[in-house]
Amino acid sequence: MSTGCLFCNIVAKTTPAQIVFEDDHVLAFRDLRPVAPTHALVIPRKHITGVHDATAEDVEMLGRVMLAARDVAEKLGLAGSGYRLVVNQGANAGQSVLHLHCHVLGGRPMGWPPG
Ligand code: DGP
């Protein structure tokens, strides 16, 4: 828990969110500003600012985030059509919330390279 962290507050449920999945390690909820017909975020309960701050101790947590993202995509009906998982790191990637999160995006075709 990091004081003042928006996503820690969602984990603590002091800030409301539309939760779509949770277990002992991760939480998934709808993005407040969706950029695709389906847009959810998967976060670890543990506070870590981003993937660049992960260490070897975080290997299991990172795997859990990825598998939860897969499960969320399945639950939200994206498995058949496909989906994109995105982890933004730092300013050039547009990371705006400094608590590691994986975007689950789907419901429309997506271009490559990303903008
Ligand atoms: P990023 O730009 O990768 O740091 O993504 C942060 C995302 O978090 C962005 O898509 C909007 C979303 N977001 C910001 N504030 C809130 C909030 O209070 N609730 C929810 N559900 N999503 C939020």
Short mmCIF file of C-alpha atoms and ligand atoms in Angstrom, two decimals:
data_model
loop_
_atom_site.label_atom_id
_atom_site.label_comp_id
_atom_site.label_asym_id
_atom_site.label_seq_id
_atom_site.Cartn_x
_atom_site.Cartn_y
_atom_site.Cartn_z
CA MET A 1 0.00 0.00 0.00
CA SER A 2 1.38 3.36 -1.02
CA THR A 3 -0.34 6.39 0.50
CA GLY A 4 -1.88 8.58 -2.16
CA CYS A 5 -1.71 5.92 -4.88
CA LEU A 6 -5.01 5.81 -6.78
CA PHE A 7 -4.78 2.11 -7.59
CA CYS A 8 -3.82 1.22 -4.00
CA ASN A 9 -7.01 3.01 -3.00
CA ILE A 10 -8.95 0.86 -5.48
CA VAL A 11 -7.31 -2.23 -3.94
CA ALA A 12 -8.33 -0.94 -0.48
CA LYS A 13 -11.82 -0.19 -1.89
CA THR A 14 -11.70 3.37 -0.60
CA THR A 15 -11.98 4.45 -4.25
CA PRO A 16 -14.80 2.71 -6.14
CA ALA A 17 -14.21 0.78 -9.33
CA GLN A 18 -16.14 -1.68 -11.48
CA ILE A 19 -14.28 -4.80 -10.42
CA VAL A 20 -14.39 -7.69 -12.88
CA PHE A 21 -11.99 -10.10 -11.16
CA GLU A 22 -10.05 -10.37 -7.93
CA ASP A 23 -8.05 -12.89 -5.99
CA ASP A 24 -5.44 -12.79 -3.24
CA HIS A 25 -2.82 -11.32 -5.56
CA VAL A 26 -4.46 -9.22 -8.26
CA LEU A 27 -7.46 -7.05 -8.97
CA ALA A 28 -9.06 -6.25 -12.34
CA PHE A 29 -11.49 -3.43 -13.04
CA ARG A 30 -12.98 -1.44 -15.91
CA ASP A 31 -10.90 1.50 -17.11
CA LEU A 32 -12.56 4.85 -16.31
CA ARG A 33 -11.60 6.22 -19.73
CA PRO A 34 -11.95 3.27 -22.11
CA VAL A 35 -10.13 3.48 -25.45
CA ALA A 36 -11.72 0.31 -26.82
CA PRO A 37 -15.20 -1.22 -26.52
CA THR A 38 -13.77 -3.46 -23.80
CA HIS A 39 -11.02 -1.97 -21.63
CA ALA A 40 -10.01 -3.35 -18.25
CA LEU A 41 -6.92 -2.97 -16.08
CA VAL A 42 -5.22 -5.75 -14.14
CA ILE A 43 -3.08 -4.69 -11.19
CA PRO A 44 -1.14 -6.46 -8.47
CA ARG A 45 -2.39 -5.80 -4.95
CA LYS A 46 1.21 -5.09 -4.04
CA HIS A 47 2.32 -1.56 -4.86
CA ILE A 48 5.02 -1.37 -7.48
CA THR A 49 5.32 1.74 -9.63
CA GLY A 50 5.90 -0.02 -12.92
CA VAL A 51 7.48 -2.97 -14.68
CA HIS A 52 10.86 -1.26 -14.63
CA ASP A 53 10.94 -1.48 -10.83
CA ALA A 54 10.23 -5.21 -10.76
CA THR A 55 12.89 -7.51 -9.35
CA ALA A 56 13.45 -11.25 -9.37
CA GLU A 57 11.19 -11.39 -6.30
CA ASP A 58 8.32 -10.19 -8.50
CA VAL A 59 8.51 -13.02 -11.04
CA GLU A 60 5.48 -14.81 -9.60
CA MET A 61 3.46 -11.61 -9.28
CA LEU A 62 4.20 -10.66 -12.89
CA GLY A 63 3.07 -14.07 -14.05
CA ARG A 64 -0.09 -13.77 -12.02
CA VAL A 65 -0.88 -10.41 -13.66
CA MET A 66 -0.44 -11.93 -17.13
CA LEU A 67 -2.57 -14.97 -16.38
CA ALA A 68 -5.25 -12.81 -14.75
CA ALA A 69 -5.26 -10.61 -17.87
CA ARG A 70 -5.82 -13.76 -19.95
CA ASP A 71 -8.65 -14.82 -17.64
CA VAL A 72 -10.23 -11.35 -17.74
CA ALA A 73 -10.08 -11.35 -21.55
CA GLU A 74 -11.83 -14.72 -21.52
CA LYS A 75 -14.43 -13.54 -19.00
CA LEU A 76 -15.17 -10.38 -20.97
CA GLY A 77 -15.70 -12.34 -24.18
CA LEU A 78 -12.52 -11.38 -26.02
CA ALA A 79 -10.88 -14.78 -26.43
CA GLY A 80 -12.40 -15.56 -29.83
CA SER A 81 -11.86 -12.19 -31.52
CA GLY A 82 -8.51 -11.46 -29.89
CA TYR A 83 -7.28 -8.73 -27.63
CA ARG A 84 -4.23 -6.66 -26.76
CA LEU A 85 -2.36 -6.53 -23.44
CA VAL A 86 -0.43 -3.31 -22.83
CA VAL A 87 1.90 -2.28 -20.02
CA ASN A 88 2.92 1.36 -20.28
CA GLN A 89 6.22 2.28 -18.62
CA GLY A 90 7.24 5.89 -18.07
CA ALA A 91 6.59 9.17 -19.81
CA ASN A 92 7.13 8.23 -23.47
CA ALA A 93 4.72 5.32 -23.11
CA GLY A 94 2.14 7.61 -21.53
CA GLN A 95 2.06 5.95 -18.12
CA SER A 96 -0.16 8.16 -15.99
CA VAL A 97 -0.75 6.03 -12.90
CA LEU A 98 2.38 4.91 -11.06
CA HIS A 99 1.11 1.49 -9.95
CA LEU A 100 1.90 -1.33 -12.37
CA HIS A 101 -1.08 -2.19 -14.53
CA CYS A 102 -1.81 -4.25 -17.58
CA HIS A 103 -4.43 -2.92 -19.99
CA VAL A 104 -6.77 -5.53 -21.49
CA LEU A 105 -8.12 -4.06 -24.72
CA GLY A 106 -10.54 -5.59 -27.18
CA GLY A 107 -13.78 -5.38 -29.10
CA ARG A 108 -12.33 -3.81 -32.25
CA PRO A 109 -9.41 -4.34 -34.62
CA MET A 110 -6.25 -2.53 -33.50
CA GLY A 111 -3.51 -0.98 -35.58
CA TRP A 112 0.20 -1.59 -35.41
CA PRO A 113 2.48 0.17 -34.64
CA PRO A 114 0.67 1.77 -31.70
CA GLY A 115 0.39 5.56 -31.61
P1 DGP B 1 -1.71 4.47 -18.08
O1 DGP B 1 -1.88 5.63 -19.01
O2 DGP B 1 -1.09 3.25 -18.76
O3 DGP B 1 -1.01 4.85 -16.82
O4 DGP B 1 -3.18 3.99 -17.71
C1 DGP B 1 -3.87 4.44 -16.61
C2 DGP B 1 -5.32 4.16 -16.87
O5 DGP B 1 -6.01 4.32 -15.64
C3 DGP B 1 -5.99 5.08 -17.87
O6 DGP B 1 -6.39 4.32 -19.02
C4 DGP B 1 -7.19 5.65 -17.16
C5 DGP B 1 -7.31 4.77 -15.93
N1 DGP B 1 -7.78 5.46 -14.76
C6 DGP B 1 -7.30 6.61 -14.23
N2 DGP B 1 -7.95 6.92 -13.11
C7 DGP B 1 -8.86 5.93 -12.90
C8 DGP B 1 -9.83 5.68 -11.88
O7 DGP B 1 -10.01 6.43 -10.92
N3 DGP B 1 -10.60 4.56 -12.02
C9 DGP B 1 -10.44 3.70 -13.07
N4 DGP B 1 -11.24 2.64 -13.11
N5 DGP B 1 -9.52 3.90 -14.04
C10 DGP B 1 -8.75 5.00 -13.95
#
